[in-house]
PDB file of C-alpha atoms in Angstrom:
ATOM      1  CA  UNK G  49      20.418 -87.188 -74.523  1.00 42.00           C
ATOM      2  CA  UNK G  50      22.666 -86.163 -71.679  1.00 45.00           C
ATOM      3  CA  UNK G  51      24.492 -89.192 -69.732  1.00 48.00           C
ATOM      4  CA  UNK G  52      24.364 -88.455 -65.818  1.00 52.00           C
ATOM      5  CA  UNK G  53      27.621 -89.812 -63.993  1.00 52.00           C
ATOM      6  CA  UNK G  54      27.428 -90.280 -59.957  1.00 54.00           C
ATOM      7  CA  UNK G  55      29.484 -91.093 -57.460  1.00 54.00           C
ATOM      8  CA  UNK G  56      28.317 -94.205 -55.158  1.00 53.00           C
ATOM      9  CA  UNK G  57      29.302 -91.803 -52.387  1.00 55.00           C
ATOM     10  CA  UNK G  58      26.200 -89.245 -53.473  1.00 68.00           C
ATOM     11  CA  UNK G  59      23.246 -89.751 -51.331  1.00 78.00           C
ATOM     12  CA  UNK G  60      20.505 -90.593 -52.765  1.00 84.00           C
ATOM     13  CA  UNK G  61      16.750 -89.815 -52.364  1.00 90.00           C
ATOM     14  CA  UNK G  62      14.989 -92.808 -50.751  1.00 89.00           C
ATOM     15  CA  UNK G  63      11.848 -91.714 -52.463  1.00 92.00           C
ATOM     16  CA  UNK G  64      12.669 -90.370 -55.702  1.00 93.00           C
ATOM     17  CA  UNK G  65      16.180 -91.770 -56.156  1.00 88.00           C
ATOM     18  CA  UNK G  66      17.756 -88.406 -56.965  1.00 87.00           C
ATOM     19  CA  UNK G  67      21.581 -87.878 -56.412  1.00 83.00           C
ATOM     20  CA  UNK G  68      22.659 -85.078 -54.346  1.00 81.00           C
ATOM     21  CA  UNK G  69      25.920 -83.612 -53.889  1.00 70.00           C
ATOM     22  CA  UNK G  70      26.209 -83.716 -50.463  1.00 70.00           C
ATOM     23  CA  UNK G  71      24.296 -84.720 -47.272  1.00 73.00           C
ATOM     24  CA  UNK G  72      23.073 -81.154 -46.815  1.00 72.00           C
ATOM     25  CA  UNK G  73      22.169 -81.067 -50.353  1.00 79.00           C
ATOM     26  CA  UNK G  74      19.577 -83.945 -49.891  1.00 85.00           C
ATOM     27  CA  UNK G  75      18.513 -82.918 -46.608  1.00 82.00           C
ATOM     28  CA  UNK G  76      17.824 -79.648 -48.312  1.00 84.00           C
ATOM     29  CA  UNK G  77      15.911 -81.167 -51.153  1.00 88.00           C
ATOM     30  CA  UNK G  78      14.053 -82.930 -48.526  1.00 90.00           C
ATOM     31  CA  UNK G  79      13.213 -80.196 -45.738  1.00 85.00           C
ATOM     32  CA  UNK G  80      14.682 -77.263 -46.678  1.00 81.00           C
ATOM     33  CA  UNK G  81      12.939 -73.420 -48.164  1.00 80.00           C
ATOM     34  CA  UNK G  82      12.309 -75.340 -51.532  1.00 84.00           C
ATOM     35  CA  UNK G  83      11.754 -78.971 -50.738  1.00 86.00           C
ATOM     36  CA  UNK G  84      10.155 -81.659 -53.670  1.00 90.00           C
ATOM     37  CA  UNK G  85       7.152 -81.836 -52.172  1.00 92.00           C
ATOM     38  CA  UNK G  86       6.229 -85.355 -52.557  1.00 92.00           C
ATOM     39  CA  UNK G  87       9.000 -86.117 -50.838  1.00 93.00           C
ATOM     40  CA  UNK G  88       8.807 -83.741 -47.981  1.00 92.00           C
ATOM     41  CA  UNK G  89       4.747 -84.765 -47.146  1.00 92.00           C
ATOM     42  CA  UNK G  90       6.647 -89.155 -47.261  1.00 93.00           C
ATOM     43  CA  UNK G  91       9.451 -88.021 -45.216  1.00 93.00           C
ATOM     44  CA  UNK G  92       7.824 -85.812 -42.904  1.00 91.00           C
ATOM     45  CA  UNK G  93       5.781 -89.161 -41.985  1.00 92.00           C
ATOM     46  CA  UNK G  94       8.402 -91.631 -42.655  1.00 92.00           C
ATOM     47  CA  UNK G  95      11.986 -90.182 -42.792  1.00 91.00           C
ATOM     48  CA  UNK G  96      14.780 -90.289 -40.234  1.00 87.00           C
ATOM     49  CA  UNK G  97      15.763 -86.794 -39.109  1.00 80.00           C
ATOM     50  CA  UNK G  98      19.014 -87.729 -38.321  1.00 74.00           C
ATOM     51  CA  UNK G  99      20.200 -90.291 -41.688  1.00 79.00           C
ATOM     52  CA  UNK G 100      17.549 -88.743 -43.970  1.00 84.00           C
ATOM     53  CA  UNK G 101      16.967 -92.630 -44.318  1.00 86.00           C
ATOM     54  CA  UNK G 102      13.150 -93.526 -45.111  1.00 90.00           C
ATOM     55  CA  UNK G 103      11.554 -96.188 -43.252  1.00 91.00           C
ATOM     56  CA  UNK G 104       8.380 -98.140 -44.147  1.00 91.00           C
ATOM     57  CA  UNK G 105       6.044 -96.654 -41.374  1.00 92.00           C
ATOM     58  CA  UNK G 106       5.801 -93.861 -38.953  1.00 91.00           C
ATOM     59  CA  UNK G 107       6.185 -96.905 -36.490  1.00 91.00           C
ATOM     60  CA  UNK G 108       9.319 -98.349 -37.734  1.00 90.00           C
ATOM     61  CA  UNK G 109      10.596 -94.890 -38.781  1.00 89.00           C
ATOM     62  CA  UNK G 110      10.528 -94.053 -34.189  1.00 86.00           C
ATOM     63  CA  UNK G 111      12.456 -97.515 -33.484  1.00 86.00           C
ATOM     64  CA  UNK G 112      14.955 -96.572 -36.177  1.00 84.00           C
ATOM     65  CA  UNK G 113      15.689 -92.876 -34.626  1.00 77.00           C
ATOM     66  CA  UNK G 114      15.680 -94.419 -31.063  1.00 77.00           C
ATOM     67  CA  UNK G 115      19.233 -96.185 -32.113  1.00 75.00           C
ATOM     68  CA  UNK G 116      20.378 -94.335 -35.350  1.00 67.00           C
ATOM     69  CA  UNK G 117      24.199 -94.819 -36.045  1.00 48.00           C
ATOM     70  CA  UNK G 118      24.186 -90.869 -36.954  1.00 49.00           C
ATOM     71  CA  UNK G 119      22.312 -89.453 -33.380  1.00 46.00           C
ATOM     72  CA  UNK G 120      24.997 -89.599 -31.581  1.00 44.00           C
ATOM     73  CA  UNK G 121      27.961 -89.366 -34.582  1.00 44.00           C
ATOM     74  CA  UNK G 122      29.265 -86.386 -36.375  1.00 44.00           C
ATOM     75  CA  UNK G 123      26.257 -85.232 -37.809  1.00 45.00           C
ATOM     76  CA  UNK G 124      24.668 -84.719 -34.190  1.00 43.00           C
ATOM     77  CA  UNK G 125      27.859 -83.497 -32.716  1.00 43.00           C
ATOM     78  CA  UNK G 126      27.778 -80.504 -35.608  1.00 45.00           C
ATOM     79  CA  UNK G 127      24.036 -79.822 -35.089  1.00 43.00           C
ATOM     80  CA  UNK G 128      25.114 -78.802 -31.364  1.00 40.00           C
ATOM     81  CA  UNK G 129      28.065 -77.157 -32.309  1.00 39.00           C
ATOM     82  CA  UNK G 130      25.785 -75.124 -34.442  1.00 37.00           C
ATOM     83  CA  UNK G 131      23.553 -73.737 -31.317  1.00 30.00           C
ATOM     84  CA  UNK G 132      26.829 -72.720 -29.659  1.00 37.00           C
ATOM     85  CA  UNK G 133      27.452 -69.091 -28.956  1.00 34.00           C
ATOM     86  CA  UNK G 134      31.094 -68.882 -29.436  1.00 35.00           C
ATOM     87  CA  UNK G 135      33.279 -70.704 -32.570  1.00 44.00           C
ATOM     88  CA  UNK G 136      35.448 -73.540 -31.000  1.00 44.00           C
ATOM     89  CA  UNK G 137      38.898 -74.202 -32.310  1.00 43.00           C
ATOM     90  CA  UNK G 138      41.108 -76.948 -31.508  1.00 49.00           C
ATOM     91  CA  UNK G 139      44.401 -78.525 -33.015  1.00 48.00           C
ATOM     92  CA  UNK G 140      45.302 -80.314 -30.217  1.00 47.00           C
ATOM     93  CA  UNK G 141      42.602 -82.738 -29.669  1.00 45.00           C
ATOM     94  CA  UNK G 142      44.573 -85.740 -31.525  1.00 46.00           C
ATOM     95  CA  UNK G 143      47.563 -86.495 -32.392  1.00 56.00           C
ATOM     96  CA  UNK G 144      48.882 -85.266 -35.710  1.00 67.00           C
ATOM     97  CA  UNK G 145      46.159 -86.964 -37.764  1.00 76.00           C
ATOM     98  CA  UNK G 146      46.751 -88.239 -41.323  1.00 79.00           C
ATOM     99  CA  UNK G 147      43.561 -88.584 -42.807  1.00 85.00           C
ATOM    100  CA  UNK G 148      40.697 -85.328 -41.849  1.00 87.00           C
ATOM    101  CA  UNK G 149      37.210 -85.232 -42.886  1.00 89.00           C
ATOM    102  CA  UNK G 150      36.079 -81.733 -43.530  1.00 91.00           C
ATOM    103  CA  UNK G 151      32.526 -80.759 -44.078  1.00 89.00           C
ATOM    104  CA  UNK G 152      30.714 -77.267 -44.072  1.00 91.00           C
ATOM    105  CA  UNK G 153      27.594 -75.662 -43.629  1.00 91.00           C
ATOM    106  CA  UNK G 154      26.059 -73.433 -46.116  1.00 92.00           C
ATOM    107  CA  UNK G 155      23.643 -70.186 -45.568  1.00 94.00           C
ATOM    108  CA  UNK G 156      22.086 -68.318 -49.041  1.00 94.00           C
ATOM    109  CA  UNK G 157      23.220 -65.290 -50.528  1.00 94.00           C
ATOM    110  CA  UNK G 158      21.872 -63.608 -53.523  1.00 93.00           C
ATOM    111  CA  UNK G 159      18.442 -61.546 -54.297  1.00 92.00           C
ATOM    112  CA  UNK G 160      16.946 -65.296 -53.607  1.00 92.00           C
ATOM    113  CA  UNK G 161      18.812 -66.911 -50.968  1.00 91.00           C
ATOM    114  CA  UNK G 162      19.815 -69.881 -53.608  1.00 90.00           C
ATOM    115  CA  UNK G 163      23.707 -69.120 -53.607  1.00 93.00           C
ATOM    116  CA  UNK G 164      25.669 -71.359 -51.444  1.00 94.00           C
ATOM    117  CA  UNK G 165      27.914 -69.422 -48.881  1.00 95.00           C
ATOM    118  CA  UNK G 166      30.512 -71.245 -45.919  1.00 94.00           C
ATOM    119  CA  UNK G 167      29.010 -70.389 -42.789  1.00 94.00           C
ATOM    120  CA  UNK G 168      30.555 -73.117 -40.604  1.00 92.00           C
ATOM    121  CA  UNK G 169      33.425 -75.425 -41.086  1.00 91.00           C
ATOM    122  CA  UNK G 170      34.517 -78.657 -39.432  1.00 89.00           C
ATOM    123  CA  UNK G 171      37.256 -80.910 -38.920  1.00 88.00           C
ATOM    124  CA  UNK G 172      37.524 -83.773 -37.567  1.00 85.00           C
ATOM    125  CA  UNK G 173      40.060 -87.290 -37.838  1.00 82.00           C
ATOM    126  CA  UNK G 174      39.220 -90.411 -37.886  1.00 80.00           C
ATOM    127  CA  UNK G 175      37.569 -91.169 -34.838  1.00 76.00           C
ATOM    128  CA  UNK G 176      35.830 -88.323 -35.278  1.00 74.00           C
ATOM    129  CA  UNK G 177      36.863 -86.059 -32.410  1.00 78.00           C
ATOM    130  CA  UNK G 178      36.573 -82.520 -34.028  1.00 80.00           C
ATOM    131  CA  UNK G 179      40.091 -80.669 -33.783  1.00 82.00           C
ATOM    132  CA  UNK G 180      38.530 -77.658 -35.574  1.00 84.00           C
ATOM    133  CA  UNK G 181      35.721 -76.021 -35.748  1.00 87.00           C
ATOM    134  CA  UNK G 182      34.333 -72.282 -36.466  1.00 89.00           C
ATOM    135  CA  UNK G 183      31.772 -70.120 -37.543  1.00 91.00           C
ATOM    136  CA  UNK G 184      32.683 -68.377 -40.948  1.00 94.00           C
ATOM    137  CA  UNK G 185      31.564 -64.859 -41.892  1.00 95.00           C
ATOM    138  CA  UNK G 186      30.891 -64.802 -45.951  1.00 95.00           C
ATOM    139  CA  UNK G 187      32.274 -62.495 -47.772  1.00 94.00           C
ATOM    140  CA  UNK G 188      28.832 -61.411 -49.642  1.00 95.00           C
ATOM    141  CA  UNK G 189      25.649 -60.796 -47.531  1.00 95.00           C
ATOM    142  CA  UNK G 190      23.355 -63.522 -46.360  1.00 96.00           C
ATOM    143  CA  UNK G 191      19.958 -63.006 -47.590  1.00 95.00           C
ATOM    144  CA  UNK G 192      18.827 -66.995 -46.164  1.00 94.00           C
ATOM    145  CA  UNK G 193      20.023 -68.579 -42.984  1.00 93.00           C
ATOM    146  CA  UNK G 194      18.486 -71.759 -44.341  1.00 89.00           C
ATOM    147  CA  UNK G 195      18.361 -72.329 -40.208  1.00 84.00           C
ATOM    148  CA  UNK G 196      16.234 -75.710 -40.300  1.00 79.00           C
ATOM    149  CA  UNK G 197      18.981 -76.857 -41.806  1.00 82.00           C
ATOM    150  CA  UNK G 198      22.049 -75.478 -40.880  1.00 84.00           C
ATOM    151  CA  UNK G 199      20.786 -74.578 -36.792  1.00 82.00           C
ATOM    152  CA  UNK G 200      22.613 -71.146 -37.956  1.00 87.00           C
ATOM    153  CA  UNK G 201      21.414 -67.575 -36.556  1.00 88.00           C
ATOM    154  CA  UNK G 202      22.057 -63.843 -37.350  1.00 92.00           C
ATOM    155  CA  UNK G 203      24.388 -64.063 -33.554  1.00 90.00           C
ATOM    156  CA  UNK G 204      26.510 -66.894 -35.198  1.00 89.00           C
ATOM    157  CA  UNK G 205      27.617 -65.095 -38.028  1.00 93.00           C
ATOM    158  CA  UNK G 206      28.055 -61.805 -36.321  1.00 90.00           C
ATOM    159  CA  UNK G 207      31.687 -61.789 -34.518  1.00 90.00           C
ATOM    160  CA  UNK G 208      32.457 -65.321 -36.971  1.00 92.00           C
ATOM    161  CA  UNK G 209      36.135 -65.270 -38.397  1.00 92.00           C
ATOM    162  CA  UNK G 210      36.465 -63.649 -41.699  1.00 94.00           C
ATOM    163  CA  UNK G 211      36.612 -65.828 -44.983  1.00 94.00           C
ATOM    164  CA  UNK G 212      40.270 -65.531 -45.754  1.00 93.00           C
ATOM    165  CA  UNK G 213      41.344 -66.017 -42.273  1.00 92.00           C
ATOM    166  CA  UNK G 214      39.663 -69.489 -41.918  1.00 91.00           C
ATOM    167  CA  UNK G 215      41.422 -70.347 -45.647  1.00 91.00           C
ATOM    168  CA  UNK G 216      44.711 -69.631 -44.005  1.00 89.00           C
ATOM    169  CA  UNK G 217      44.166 -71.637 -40.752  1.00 89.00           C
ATOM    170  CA  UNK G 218      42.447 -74.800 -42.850  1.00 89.00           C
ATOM    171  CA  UNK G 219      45.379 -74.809 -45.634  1.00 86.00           C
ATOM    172  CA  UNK G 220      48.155 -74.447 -42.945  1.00 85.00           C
ATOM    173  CA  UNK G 221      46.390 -77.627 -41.083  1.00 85.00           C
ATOM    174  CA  UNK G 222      46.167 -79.162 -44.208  1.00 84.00           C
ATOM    175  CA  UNK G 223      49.456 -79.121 -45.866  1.00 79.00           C
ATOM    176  CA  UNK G 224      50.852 -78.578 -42.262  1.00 76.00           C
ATOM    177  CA  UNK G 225      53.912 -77.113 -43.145  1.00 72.00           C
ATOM    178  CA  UNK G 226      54.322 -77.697 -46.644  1.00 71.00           C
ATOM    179  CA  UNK G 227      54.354 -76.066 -49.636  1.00 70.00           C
ATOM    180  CA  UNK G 228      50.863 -77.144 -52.073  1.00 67.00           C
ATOM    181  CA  UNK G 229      53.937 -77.735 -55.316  1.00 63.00           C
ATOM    182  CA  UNK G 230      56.090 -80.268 -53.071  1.00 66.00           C
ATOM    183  CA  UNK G 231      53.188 -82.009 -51.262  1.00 68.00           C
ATOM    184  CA  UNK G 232      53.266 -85.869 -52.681  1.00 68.00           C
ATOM    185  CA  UNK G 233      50.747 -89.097 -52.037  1.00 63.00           C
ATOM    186  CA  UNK G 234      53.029 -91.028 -50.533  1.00 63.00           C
ATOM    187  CA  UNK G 235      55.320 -88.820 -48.679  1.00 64.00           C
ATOM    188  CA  UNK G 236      55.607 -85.748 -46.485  1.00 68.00           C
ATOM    189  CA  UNK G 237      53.280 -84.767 -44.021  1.00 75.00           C
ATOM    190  CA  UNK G 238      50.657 -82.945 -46.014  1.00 78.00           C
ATOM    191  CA  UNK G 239      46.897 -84.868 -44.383  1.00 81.00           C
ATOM    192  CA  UNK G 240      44.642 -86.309 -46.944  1.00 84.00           C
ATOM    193  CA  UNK G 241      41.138 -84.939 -46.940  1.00 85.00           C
ATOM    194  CA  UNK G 242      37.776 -86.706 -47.099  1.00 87.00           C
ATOM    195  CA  UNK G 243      34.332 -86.063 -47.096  1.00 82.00           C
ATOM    196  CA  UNK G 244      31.138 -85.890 -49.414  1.00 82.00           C
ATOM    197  CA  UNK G 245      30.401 -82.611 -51.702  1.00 83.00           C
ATOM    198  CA  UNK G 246      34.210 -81.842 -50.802  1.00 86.00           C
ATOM    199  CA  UNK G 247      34.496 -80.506 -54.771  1.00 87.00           C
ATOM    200  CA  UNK G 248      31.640 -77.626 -53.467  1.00 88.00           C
ATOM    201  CA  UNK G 249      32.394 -77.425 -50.265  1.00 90.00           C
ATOM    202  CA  UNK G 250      36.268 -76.045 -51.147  1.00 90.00           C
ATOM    203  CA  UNK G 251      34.709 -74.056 -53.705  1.00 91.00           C
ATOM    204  CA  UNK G 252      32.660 -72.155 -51.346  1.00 91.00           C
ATOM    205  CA  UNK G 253      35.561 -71.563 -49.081  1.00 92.00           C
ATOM    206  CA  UNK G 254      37.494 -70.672 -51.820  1.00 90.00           C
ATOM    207  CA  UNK G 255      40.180 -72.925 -50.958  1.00 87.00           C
ATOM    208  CA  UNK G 256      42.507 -75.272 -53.639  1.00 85.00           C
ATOM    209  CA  UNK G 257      43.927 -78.508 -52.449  1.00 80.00           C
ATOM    210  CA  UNK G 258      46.314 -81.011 -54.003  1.00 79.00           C
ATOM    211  CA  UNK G 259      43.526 -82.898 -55.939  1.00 78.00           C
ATOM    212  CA  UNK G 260      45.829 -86.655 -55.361  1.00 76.00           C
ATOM    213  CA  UNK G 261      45.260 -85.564 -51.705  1.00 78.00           C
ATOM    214  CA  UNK G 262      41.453 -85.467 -51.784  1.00 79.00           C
ATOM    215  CA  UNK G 263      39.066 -89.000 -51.265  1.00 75.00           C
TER     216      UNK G 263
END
């Protein structure tokens, strides 16, 4: 039999317990094209739209979302970046931060939409002020805009910086002048990089990082 091994940073299904990879990952397997559907009819009664947190009763479930941490945190703040028009970029919002949290938003490609593509990438330090921030045209086609999830239309994507332009910007921020062999822990001025899914989310922009540099 096959031992599972997760991370206490995985989400976590509040109805069936299952580990996902990332917050978009659960929120997907929670309201996405191809929800579980158990938990989709529970959380579609009971579920925070905002934490993906499940509350006891429909009642309980409204005084929650009327002060959730998240509504007015970074997931919020990226849902209206999503509905924006133009991509926003920004390195001069804070002051040469150390530590970054990225995170990214993924649209389908393939014959069945399943394949995870970078559509949108963020940046932000630790306060969360974003310092970057654009749409990202794919490389393949997009066959699903998975848009009740990702707030991410056919307009977005269509003047959206090219793949391999948003690696080079997001590795020059990140090692910020130096090169990926001499970047150390403890030294230089290389940022450290956080987030959840991080392992998939680089993957999908097709983008390697000093692994002692990732949290």
């Amino acid at each position: 039999m096959r031992t599972s091994y997760h991370s206490v940073h995985e989400p976590t299904c509040g109805i069936c317990n299952k580990h996902c990879r990332s917050f978009d990952s659960l929120r997907e397997h929670l309201i996405g094209p191809l929800p579980k559907q158990e938990c989709k009819n529970i959380f579609s009664i009971c579920g925070c739209r905002f934490c993906l947190t499940i509350l006891e009763s429909p009642n309980a479930r409204r005084i929650h979302q009327e002060r959730c941490q998240f509504s007015n945190g970074l997931t919020a703040r990226m849902a209206v970046l999503g509905l924006r028009d133009n991509p926003t970029i920004d390195y001069t919002s804070s002051r040469s931060p150390r530590v970054v949290a990225l995170s990214c938003k993924m649209v389908g490609g393939g014959s069945d939409g399943s394949l995870d593509l970078c559509a949108r990438v963020c940046i932000t330090d630790e306060s969360e002020n974003v310092i970057f921030h654009t749409y990202v045209k794919p490389t393949l086609p997009i066959t699903n805009y998975r848009y009740e999830t990702t707030g991410i239309r056919p307009e977005n994507i269509r003047d959206a910086m090219p793949l391999k332009q948003a690696q080079r910007k997001i590795k020059e921020f990140l090692c910020y002048g130096e090169p990926m062999w001499k970047i150390r822990p403890r030294s230089g001025k290389a940022r450290i990089l956080v987030g959840h899914g991080l392992d998939s989310h680089l993957d999908c922009l097709q983008l390697e990082y000093s692994s002692f540099m990732i949290r």
